[in-house]
CSV table of C-alpha atoms and ligand atoms in Angstrom, one decimal:
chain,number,residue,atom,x,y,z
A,267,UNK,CA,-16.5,17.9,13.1
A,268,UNK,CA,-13.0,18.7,14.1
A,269,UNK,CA,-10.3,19.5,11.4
A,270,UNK,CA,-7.5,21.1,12.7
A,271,UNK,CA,-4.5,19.0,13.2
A,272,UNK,CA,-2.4,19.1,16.8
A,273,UNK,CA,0.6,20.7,17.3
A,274,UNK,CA,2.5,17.4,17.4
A,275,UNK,CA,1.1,16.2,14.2
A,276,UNK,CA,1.8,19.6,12.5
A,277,UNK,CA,5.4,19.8,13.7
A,278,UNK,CA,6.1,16.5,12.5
A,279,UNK,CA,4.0,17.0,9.0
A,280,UNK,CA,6.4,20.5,8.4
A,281,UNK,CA,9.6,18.0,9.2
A,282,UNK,CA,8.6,15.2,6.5
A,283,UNK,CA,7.8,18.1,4.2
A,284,UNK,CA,11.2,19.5,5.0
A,285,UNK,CA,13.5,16.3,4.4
A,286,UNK,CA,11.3,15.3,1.4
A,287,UNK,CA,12.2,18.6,-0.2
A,288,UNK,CA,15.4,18.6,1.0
A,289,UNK,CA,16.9,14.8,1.0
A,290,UNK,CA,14.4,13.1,-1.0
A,291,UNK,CA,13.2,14.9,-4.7
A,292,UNK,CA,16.7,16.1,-5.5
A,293,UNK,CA,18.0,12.7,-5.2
A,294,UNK,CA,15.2,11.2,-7.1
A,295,UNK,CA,16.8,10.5,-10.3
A,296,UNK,CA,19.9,8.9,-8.5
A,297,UNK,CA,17.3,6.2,-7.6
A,298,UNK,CA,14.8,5.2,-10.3
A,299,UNK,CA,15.5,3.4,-13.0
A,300,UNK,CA,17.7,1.5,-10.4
A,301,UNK,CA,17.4,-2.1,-9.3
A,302,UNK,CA,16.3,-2.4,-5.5
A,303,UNK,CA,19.8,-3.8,-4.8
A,304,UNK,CA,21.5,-0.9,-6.0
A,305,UNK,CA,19.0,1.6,-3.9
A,306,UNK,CA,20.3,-0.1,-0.7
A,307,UNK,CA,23.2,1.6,0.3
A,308,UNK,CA,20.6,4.9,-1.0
A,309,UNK,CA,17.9,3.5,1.6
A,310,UNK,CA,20.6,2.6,4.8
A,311,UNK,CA,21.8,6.3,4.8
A,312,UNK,CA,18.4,8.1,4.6
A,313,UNK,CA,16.8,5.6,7.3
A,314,UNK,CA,19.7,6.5,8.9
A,315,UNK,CA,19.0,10.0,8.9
A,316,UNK,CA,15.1,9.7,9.4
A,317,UNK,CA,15.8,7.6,12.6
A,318,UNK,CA,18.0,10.7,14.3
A,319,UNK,CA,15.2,12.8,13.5
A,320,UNK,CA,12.6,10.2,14.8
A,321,UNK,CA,10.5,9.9,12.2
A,322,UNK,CA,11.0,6.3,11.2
A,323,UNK,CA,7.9,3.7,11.3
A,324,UNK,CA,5.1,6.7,11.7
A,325,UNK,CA,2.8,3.8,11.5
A,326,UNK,CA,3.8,2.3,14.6
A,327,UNK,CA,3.1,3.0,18.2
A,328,UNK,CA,5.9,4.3,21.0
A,329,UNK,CA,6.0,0.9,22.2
A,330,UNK,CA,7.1,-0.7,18.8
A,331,UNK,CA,10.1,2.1,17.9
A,332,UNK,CA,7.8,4.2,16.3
A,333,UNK,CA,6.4,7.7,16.2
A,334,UNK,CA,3.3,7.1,18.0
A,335,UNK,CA,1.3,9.7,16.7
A,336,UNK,CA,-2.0,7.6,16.0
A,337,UNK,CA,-4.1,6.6,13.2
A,338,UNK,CA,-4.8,10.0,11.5
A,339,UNK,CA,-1.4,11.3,12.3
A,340,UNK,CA,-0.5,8.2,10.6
A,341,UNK,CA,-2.8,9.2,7.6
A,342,UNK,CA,-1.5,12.8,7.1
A,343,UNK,CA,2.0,11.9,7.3
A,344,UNK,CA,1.4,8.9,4.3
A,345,UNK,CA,0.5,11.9,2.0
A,346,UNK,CA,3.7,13.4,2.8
A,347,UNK,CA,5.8,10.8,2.7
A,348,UNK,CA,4.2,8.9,-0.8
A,349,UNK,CA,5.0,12.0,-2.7
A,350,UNK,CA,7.4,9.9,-3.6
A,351,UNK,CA,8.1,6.3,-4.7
A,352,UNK,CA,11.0,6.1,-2.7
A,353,UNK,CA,9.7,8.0,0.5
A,354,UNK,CA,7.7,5.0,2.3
A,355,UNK,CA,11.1,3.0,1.9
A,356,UNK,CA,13.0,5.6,4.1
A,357,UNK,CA,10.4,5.8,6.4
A,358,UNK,CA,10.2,2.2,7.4
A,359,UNK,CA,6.4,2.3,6.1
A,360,UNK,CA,6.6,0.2,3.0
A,361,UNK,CA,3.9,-2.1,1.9
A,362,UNK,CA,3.9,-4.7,2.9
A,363,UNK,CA,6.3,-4.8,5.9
A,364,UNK,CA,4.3,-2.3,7.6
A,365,UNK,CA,1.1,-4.5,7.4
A,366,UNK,CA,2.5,-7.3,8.6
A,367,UNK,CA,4.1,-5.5,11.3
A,368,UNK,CA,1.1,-4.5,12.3
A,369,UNK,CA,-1.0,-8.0,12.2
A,370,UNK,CA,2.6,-10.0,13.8
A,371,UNK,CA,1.8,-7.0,16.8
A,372,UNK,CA,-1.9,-7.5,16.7
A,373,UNK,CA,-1.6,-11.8,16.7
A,374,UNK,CA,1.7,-12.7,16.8
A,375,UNK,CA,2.8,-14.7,19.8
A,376,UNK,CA,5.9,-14.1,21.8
A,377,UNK,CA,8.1,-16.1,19.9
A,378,UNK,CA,6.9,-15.0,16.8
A,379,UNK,CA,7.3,-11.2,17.7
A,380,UNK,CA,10.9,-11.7,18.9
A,381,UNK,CA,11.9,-14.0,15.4
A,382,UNK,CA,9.7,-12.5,12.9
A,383,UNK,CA,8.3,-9.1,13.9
A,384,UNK,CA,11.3,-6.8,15.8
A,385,UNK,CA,13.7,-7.7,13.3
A,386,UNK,CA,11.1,-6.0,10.8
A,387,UNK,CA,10.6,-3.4,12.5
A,388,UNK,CA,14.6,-2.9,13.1
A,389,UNK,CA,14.9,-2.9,9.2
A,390,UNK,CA,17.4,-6.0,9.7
A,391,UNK,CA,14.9,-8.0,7.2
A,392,UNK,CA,12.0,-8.3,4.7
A,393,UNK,CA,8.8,-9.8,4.4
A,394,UNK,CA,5.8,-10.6,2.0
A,395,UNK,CA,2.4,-11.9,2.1
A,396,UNK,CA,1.2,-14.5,0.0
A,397,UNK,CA,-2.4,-15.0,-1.1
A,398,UNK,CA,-3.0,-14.2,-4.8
A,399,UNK,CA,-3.1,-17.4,-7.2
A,400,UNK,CA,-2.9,-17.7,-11.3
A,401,UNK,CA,-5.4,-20.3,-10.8
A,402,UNK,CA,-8.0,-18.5,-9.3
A,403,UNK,CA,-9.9,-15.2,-9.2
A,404,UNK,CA,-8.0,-13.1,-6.7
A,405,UNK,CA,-10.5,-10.8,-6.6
A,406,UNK,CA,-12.5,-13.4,-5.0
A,407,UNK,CA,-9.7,-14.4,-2.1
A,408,UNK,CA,-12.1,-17.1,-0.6
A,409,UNK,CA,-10.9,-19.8,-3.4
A,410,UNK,CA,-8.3,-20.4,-2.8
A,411,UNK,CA,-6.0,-23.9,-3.7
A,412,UNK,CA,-2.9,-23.8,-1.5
A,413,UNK,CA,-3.5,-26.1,1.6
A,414,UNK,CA,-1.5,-26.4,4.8
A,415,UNK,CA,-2.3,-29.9,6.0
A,416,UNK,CA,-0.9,-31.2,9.5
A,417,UNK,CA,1.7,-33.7,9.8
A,418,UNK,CA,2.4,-34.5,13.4
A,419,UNK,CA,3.4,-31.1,14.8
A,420,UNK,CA,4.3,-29.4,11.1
A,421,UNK,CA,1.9,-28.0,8.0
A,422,UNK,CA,2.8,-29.0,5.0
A,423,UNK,CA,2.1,-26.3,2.5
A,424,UNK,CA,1.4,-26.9,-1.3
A,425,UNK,CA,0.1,-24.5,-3.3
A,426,UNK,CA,1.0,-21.9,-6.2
A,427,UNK,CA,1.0,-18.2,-5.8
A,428,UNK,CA,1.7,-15.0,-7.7
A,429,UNK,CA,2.1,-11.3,-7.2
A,430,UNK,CA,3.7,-12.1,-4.0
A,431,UNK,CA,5.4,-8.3,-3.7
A,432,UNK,CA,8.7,-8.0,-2.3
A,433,UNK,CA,9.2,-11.9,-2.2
A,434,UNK,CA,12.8,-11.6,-3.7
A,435,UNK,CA,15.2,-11.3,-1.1
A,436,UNK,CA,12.4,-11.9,1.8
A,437,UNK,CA,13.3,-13.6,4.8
A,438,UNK,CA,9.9,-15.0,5.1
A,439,UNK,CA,6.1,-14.8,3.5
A,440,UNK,CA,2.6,-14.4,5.3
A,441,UNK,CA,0.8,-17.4,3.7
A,442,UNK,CA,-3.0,-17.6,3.2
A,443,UNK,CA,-3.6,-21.3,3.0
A,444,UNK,CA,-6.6,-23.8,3.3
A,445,UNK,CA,-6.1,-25.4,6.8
A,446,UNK,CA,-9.9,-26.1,7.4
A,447,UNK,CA,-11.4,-27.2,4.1
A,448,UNK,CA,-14.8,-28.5,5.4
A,449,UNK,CA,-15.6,-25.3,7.2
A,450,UNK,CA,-19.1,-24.6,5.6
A,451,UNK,CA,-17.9,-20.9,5.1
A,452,UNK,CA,-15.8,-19.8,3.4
A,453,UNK,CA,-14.4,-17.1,5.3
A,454,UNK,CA,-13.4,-19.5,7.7
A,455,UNK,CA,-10.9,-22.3,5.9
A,456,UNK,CA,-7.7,-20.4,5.1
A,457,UNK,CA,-5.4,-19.7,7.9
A,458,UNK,CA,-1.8,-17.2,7.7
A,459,UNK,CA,1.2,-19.2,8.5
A,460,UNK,CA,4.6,-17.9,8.5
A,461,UNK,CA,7.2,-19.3,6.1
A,462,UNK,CA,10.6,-18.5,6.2
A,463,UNK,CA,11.4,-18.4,2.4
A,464,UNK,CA,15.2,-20.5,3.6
A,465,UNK,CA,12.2,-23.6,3.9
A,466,UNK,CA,13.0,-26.5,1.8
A,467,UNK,CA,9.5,-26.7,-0.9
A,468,UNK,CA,9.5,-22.7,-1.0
A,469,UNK,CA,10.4,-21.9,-4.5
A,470,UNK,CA,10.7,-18.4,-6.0
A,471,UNK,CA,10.1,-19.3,-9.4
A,472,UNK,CA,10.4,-15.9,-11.1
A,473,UNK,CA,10.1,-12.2,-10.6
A,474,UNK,CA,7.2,-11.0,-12.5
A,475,UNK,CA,7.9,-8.0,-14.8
A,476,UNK,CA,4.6,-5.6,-13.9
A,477,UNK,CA,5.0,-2.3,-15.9
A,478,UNK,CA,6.6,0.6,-14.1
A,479,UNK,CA,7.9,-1.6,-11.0
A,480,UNK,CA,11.6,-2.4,-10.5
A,481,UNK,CA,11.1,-6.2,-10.2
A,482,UNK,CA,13.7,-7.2,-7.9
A,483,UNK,CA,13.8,-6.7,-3.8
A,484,UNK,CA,11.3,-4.5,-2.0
A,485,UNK,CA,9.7,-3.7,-6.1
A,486,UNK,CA,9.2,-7.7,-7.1
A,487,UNK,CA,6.3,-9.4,-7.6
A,488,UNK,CA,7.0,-12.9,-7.1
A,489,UNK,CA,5.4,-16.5,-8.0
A,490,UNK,CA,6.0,-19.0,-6.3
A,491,UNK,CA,5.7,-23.1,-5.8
A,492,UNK,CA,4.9,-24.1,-2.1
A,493,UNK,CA,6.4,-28.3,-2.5
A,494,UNK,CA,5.7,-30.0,0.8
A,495,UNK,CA,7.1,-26.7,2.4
A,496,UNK,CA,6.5,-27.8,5.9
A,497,UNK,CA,6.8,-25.8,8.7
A,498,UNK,CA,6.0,-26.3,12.4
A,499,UNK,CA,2.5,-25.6,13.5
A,500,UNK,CA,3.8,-22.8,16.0
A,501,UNK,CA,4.2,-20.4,12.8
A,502,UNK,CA,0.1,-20.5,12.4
A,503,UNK,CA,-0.9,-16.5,12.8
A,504,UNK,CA,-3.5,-16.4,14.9
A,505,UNK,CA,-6.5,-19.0,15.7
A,506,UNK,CA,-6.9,-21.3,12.5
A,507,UNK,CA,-9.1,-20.8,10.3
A,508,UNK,CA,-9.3,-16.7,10.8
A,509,UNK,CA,-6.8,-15.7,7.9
A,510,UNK,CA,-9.7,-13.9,6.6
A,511,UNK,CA,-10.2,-12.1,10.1
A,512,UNK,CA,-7.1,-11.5,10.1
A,513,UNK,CA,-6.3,-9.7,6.3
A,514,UNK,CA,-9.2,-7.5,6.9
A,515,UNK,CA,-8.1,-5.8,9.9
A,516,UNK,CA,-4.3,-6.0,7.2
A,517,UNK,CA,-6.0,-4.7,4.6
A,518,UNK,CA,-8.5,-1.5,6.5
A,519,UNK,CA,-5.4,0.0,7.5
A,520,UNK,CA,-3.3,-0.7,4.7
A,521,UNK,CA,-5.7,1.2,2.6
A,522,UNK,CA,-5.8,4.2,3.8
A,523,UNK,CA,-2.0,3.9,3.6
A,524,UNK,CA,-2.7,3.7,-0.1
A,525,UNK,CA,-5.1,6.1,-0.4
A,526,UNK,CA,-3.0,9.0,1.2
A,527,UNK,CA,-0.3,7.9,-0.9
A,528,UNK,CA,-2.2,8.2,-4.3
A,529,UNK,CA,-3.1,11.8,-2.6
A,530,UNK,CA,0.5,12.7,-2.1
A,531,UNK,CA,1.3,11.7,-5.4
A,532,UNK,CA,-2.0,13.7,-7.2
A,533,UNK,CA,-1.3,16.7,-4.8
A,534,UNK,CA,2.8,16.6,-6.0
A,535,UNK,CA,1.6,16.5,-9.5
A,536,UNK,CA,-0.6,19.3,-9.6
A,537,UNK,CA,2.0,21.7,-7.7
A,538,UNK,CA,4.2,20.6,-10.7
A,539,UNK,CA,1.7,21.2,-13.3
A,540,UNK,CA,1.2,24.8,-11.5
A,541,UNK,CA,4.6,25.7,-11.7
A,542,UNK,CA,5.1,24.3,-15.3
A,543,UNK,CA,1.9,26.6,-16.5
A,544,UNK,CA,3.2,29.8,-15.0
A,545,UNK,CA,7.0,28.9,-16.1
A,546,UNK,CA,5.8,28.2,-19.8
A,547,UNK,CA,5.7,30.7,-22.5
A,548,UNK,CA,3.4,29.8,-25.2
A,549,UNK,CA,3.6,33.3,-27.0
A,550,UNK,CA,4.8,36.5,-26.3
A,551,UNK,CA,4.7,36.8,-22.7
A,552,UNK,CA,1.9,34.4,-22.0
A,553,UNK,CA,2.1,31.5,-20.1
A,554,UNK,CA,0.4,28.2,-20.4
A,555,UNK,CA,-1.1,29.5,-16.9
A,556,UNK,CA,-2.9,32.3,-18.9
A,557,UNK,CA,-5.1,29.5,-20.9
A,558,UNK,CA,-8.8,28.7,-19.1
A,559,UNK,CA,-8.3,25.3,-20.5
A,560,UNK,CA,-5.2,24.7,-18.0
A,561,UNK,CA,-6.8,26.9,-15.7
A,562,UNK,CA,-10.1,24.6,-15.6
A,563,UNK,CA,-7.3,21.8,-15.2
A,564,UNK,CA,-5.6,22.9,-12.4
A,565,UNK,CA,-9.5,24.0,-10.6
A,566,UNK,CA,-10.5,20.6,-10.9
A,567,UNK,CA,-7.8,18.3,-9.9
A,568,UNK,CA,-7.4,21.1,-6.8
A,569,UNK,CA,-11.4,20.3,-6.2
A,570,UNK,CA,-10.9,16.4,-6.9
A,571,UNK,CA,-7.8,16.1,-4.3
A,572,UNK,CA,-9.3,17.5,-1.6
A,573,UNK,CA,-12.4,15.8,-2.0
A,574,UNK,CA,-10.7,12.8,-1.9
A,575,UNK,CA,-8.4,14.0,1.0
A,576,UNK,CA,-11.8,14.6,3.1
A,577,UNK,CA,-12.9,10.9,2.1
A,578,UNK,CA,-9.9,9.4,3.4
A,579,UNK,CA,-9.5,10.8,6.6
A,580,UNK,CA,-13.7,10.3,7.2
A,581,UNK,CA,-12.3,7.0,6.6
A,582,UNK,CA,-9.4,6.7,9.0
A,583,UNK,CA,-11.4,8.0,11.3
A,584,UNK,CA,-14.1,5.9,11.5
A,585,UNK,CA,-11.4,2.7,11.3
A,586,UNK,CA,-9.7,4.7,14.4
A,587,UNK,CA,-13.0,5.4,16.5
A,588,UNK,CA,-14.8,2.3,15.2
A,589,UNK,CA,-13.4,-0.2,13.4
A,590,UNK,CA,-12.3,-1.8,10.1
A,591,UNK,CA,-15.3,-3.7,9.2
A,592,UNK,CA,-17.7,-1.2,10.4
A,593,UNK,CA,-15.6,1.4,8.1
A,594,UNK,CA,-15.6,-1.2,5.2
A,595,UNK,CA,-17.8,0.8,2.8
A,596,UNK,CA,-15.8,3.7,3.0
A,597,UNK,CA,-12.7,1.7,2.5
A,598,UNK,CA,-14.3,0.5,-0.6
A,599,UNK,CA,-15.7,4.3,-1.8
A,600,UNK,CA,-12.2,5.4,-1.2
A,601,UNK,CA,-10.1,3.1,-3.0
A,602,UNK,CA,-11.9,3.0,-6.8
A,603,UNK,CA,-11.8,7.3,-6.0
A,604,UNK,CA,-8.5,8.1,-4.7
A,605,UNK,CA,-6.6,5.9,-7.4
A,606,UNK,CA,-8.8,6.9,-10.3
A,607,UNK,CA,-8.2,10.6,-9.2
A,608,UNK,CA,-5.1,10.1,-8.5
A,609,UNK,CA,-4.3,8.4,-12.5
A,610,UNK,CA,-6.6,11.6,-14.1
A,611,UNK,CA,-4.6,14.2,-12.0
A,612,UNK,CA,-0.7,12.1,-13.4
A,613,UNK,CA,-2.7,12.1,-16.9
A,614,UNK,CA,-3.4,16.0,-16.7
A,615,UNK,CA,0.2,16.7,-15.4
A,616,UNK,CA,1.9,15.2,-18.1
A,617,UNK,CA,0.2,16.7,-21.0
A,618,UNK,CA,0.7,19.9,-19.7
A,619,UNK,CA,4.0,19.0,-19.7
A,620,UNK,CA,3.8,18.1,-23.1
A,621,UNK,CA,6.7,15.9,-24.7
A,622,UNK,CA,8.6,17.1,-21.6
A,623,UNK,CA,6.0,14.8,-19.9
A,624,UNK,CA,6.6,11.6,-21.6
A,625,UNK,CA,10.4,11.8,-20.7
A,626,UNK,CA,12.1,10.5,-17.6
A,627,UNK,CA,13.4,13.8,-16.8
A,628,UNK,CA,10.3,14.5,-14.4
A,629,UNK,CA,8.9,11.5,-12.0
A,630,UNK,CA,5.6,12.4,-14.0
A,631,UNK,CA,6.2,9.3,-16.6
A,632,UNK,CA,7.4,6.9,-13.4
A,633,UNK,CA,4.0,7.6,-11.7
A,634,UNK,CA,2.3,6.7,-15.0
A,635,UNK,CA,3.2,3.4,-15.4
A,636,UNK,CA,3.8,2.8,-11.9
A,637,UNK,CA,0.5,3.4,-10.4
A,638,UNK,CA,-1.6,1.9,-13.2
A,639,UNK,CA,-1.8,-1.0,-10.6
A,640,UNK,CA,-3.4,0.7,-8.1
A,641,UNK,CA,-6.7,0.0,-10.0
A,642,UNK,CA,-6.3,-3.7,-9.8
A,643,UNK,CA,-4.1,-4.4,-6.5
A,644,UNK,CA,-5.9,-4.6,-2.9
A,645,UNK,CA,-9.5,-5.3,-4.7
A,646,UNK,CA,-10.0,-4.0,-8.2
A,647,UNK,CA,-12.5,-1.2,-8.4
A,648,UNK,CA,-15.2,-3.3,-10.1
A,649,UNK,CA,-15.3,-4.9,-6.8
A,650,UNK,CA,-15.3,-1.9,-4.7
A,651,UNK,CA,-18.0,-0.3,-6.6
A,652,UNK,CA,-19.9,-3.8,-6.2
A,653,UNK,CA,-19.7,-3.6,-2.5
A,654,UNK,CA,-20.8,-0.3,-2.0
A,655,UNK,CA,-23.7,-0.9,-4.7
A,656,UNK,CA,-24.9,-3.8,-3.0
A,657,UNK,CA,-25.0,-1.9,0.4
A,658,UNK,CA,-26.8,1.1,-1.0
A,659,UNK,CA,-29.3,-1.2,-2.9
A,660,UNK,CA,-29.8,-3.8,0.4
A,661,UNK,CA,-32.5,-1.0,1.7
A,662,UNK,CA,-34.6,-0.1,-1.1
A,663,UNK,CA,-34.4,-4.5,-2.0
A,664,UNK,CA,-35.6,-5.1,1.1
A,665,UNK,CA,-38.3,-2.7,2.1
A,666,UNK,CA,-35.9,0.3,3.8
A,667,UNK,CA,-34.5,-3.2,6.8
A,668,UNK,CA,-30.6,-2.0,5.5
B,862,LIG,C1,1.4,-4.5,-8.4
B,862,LIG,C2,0.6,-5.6,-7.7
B,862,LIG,C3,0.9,-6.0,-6.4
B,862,LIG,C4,0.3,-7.0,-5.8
B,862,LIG,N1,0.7,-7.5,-4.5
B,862,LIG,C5,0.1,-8.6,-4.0
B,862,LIG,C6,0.7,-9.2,-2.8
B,862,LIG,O1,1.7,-8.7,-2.2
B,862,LIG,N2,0.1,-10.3,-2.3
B,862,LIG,C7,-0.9,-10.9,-2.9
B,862,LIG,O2,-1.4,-11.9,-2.4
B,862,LIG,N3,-1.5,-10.4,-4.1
B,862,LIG,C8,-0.9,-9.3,-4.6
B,862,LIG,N4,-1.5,-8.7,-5.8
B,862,LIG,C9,-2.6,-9.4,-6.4
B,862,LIG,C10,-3.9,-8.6,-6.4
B,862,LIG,O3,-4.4,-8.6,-5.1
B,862,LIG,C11,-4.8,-9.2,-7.4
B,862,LIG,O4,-4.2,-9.0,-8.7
B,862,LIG,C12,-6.2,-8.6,-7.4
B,862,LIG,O5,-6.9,-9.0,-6.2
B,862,LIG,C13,-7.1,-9.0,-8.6
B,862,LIG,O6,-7.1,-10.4,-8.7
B,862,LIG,P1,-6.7,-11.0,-10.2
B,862,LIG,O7,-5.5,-10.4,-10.7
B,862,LIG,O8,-6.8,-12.5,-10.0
B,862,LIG,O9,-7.9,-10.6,-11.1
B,862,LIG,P2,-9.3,-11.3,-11.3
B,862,LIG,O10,-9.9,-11.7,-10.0
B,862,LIG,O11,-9.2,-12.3,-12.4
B,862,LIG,O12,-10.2,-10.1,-11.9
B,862,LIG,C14,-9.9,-9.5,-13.2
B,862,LIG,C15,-10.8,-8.3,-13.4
B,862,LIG,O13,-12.2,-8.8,-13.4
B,862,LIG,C16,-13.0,-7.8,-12.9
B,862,LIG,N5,-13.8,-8.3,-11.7
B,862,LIG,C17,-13.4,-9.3,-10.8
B,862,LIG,N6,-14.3,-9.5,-9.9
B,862,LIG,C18,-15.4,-8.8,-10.3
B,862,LIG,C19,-16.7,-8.7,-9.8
B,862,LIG,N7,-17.1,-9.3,-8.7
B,862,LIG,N8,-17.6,-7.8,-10.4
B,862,LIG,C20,-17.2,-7.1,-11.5
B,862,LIG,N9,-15.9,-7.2,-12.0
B,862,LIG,C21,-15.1,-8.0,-11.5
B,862,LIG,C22,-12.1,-6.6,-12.4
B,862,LIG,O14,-12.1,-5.6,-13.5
B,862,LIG,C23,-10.8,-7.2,-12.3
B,862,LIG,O15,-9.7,-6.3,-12.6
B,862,LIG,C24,-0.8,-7.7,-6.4
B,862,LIG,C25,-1.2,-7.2,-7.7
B,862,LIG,C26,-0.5,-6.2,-8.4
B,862,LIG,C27,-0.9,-5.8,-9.7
């Protein structure tokens, strides 16, 4: 086990710490509370400024414009940079452009990399991907009703989705829809197609208000009528019939992504909670740091983050050295810990904050509300914890074969 980090990696971690403490939590207040629209102009100028520094799109590879530092560079730098809500948005690594970045690079053709994927990755437009429905479990994504049938050399999409983030003001969606509905299974019906959202039958029907998020531009949550949206065939991502394939080498990634960004956002919170205790006179020249019960607080969410930290990059590794799927219990373990840790440690900060806490006056309250969904999107826990159950369980089922 190796866990030093490389020169390269280190340099470039103490230069995100740097701008984030510099450019990014002073400025804080000036964006939230804000529509996305109004954060534009906020966004152009720092991209502006991480792109002279060369630190846009740490996701992405040398070849794609980005810092090409690899997977677990990739990891560290997404504690960094989630420590806060606006941080992935100035670095070009915003869910859920930088996933489909990275799956347009992985199957995208030529022509769909030139019209749908450098543009993205230039920051000239936005995307979205669109697979949840209010019909149907989405914590089951093999039902789905949207179908893309062919019509001479077009699919002709219908279908009704929700929780389509960043749909307002995209310039096109990733849609998962039923191309192959007698495929016996399941996993291998739905196909992604590309739909520029300008498509006659694409309707945005309404931004969904989802506490804590801004609801319009990069923070909306869309739903949204597919109406004989057709499309020509040549937007299909990938073979047909592999959307599935495809979102789990999306969503591997993605989670970790996630994951180091709940970290970022427990491991700001406690430093804040720290300072608070020792700042905080409670009597006479003591300090809410002099109290074991804050003490005990602060040991334990210091114990709980870097446990989780260690997870997470165990994780990214193995995606990096092995692959997603072979990686997919520990994407699962990861995802129910990191954001419940991650909701416990916010919990702790603010009531050590007291009624300071509760105010928007700290980012403590906007990570409340805001990352309450972290529970639910990109598989809820209960399904997490079922996966990994079930694979713990399969050997002592069956005789010790798992
Ligand atoms: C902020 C936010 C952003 C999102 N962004 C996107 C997006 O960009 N694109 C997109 O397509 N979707 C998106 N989603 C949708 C998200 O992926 C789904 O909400 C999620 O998969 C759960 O599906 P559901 O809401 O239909 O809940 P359901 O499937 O109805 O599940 C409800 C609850 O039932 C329980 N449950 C479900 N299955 C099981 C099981 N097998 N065992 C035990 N308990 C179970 C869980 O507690 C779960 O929370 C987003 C959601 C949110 C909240």
């Amino acid at each position: 086990m190796e866990f030093s980090i490389d020169d390269k990696t280190q340099t470039i971690l103490e230069m995100i710490r740097e701008f984030m403490e510099k450019e990014v939590y002073p400025r804080e207040v000036q964006f939230l509370g804000k529509t996305m629209a109004e954060m534009k102009p906020l966004f152009e100028e720092g991209r502006q400024k991480v792109r002279q520094m060369e630190l846009y799109s740490p996701q992405l590879p040398k070849e794609l414009g980005g810092v090409g530092i690899g997977f677990m560079g990739y990891a560290l730098c997404c504690e960094e940079i989630g420590k806060s809500p606006i941080g992935p948005n100035l670095f070009g690594s915003q869910a859920p452009d930088a996933g489909n970045i990275e799956i347009l690079a992985k199957f995208g053709n030529d022509e769909q990399k030139e019209k749908y994927m450098w543009p993205l990755i230039k920051g000239e437009t936005q995307s979205c991907f669109s697979m949840t429905e209010p019909e149907l479990a989405g914590s089951n994504p093999t039902r789905l009703a949207c179908t893309a049938e062919k019509d001479g050399d077009d699919y002709v999409i219908n279908g009704h989705k929700w929780f389509t983030t960043s749909a307002d003001g995209a310039d096109f969606a990733i849609v998962m829809a039923v191309t192959n509905p007698d495929e016996p299974s399941p996993y291998l019906r739905a196909s992604m197609i590309i739909v520029p959202t300008d498509t006659p039958g694409f309707d945005l029907v309404r931004n969904i208000s989802v506490m804590g998020h801004a609801g319009d531009g990069y923070g909306s949550h869309g739903e949204i009528m597919y109406r004989d949206c057709q499309v020509p065939q040549s937007n299909l991502l990938g073979p047909e019939g592999q959307g599935f394939v495809i979102a789990q080498e999306r969503l591997g990634p993605g989670r970790i992504h996630h994951c180091m960004r709940h970290i970022g956002i427990a491991q700001r919170c406690l430093e804040m909670m720290c300072k608070r205790a020792a700042e905080r006179e409670v009597s006479e020249g003591k300090t809410l740091a002099t109290k074991q019960i804050i003490q005990a607080w602060i040991a334990e969410c210091a114990a709980e983050i870097h446990g989780s930290r260690l997870m997470v990059l165990h994780a990214a590794w193995k995606i990096d050295t092995q692959s997603a799927y072979e990686a997919r219990e520990e994407i699962s373990l990861i995802k129910f810990t990191t954001a419940n840790m991650m909701l416990k440690v916010i919990d702790r900060a603010i009531q050590v904050y007291g009624g300071l806490g509760m105010t928007d006056d700290t980012i403590l309250s906007y990570f409340y509300r805001h990352e309450r969904a972290s529970r639910i999107y990109d598989g809820a826990d209960e399904v997490h914890k079922v996966v990994v159950a079930r694979r713990i369980l399969r050997k002592y089922q069956e005789g010790g074969k798992a």
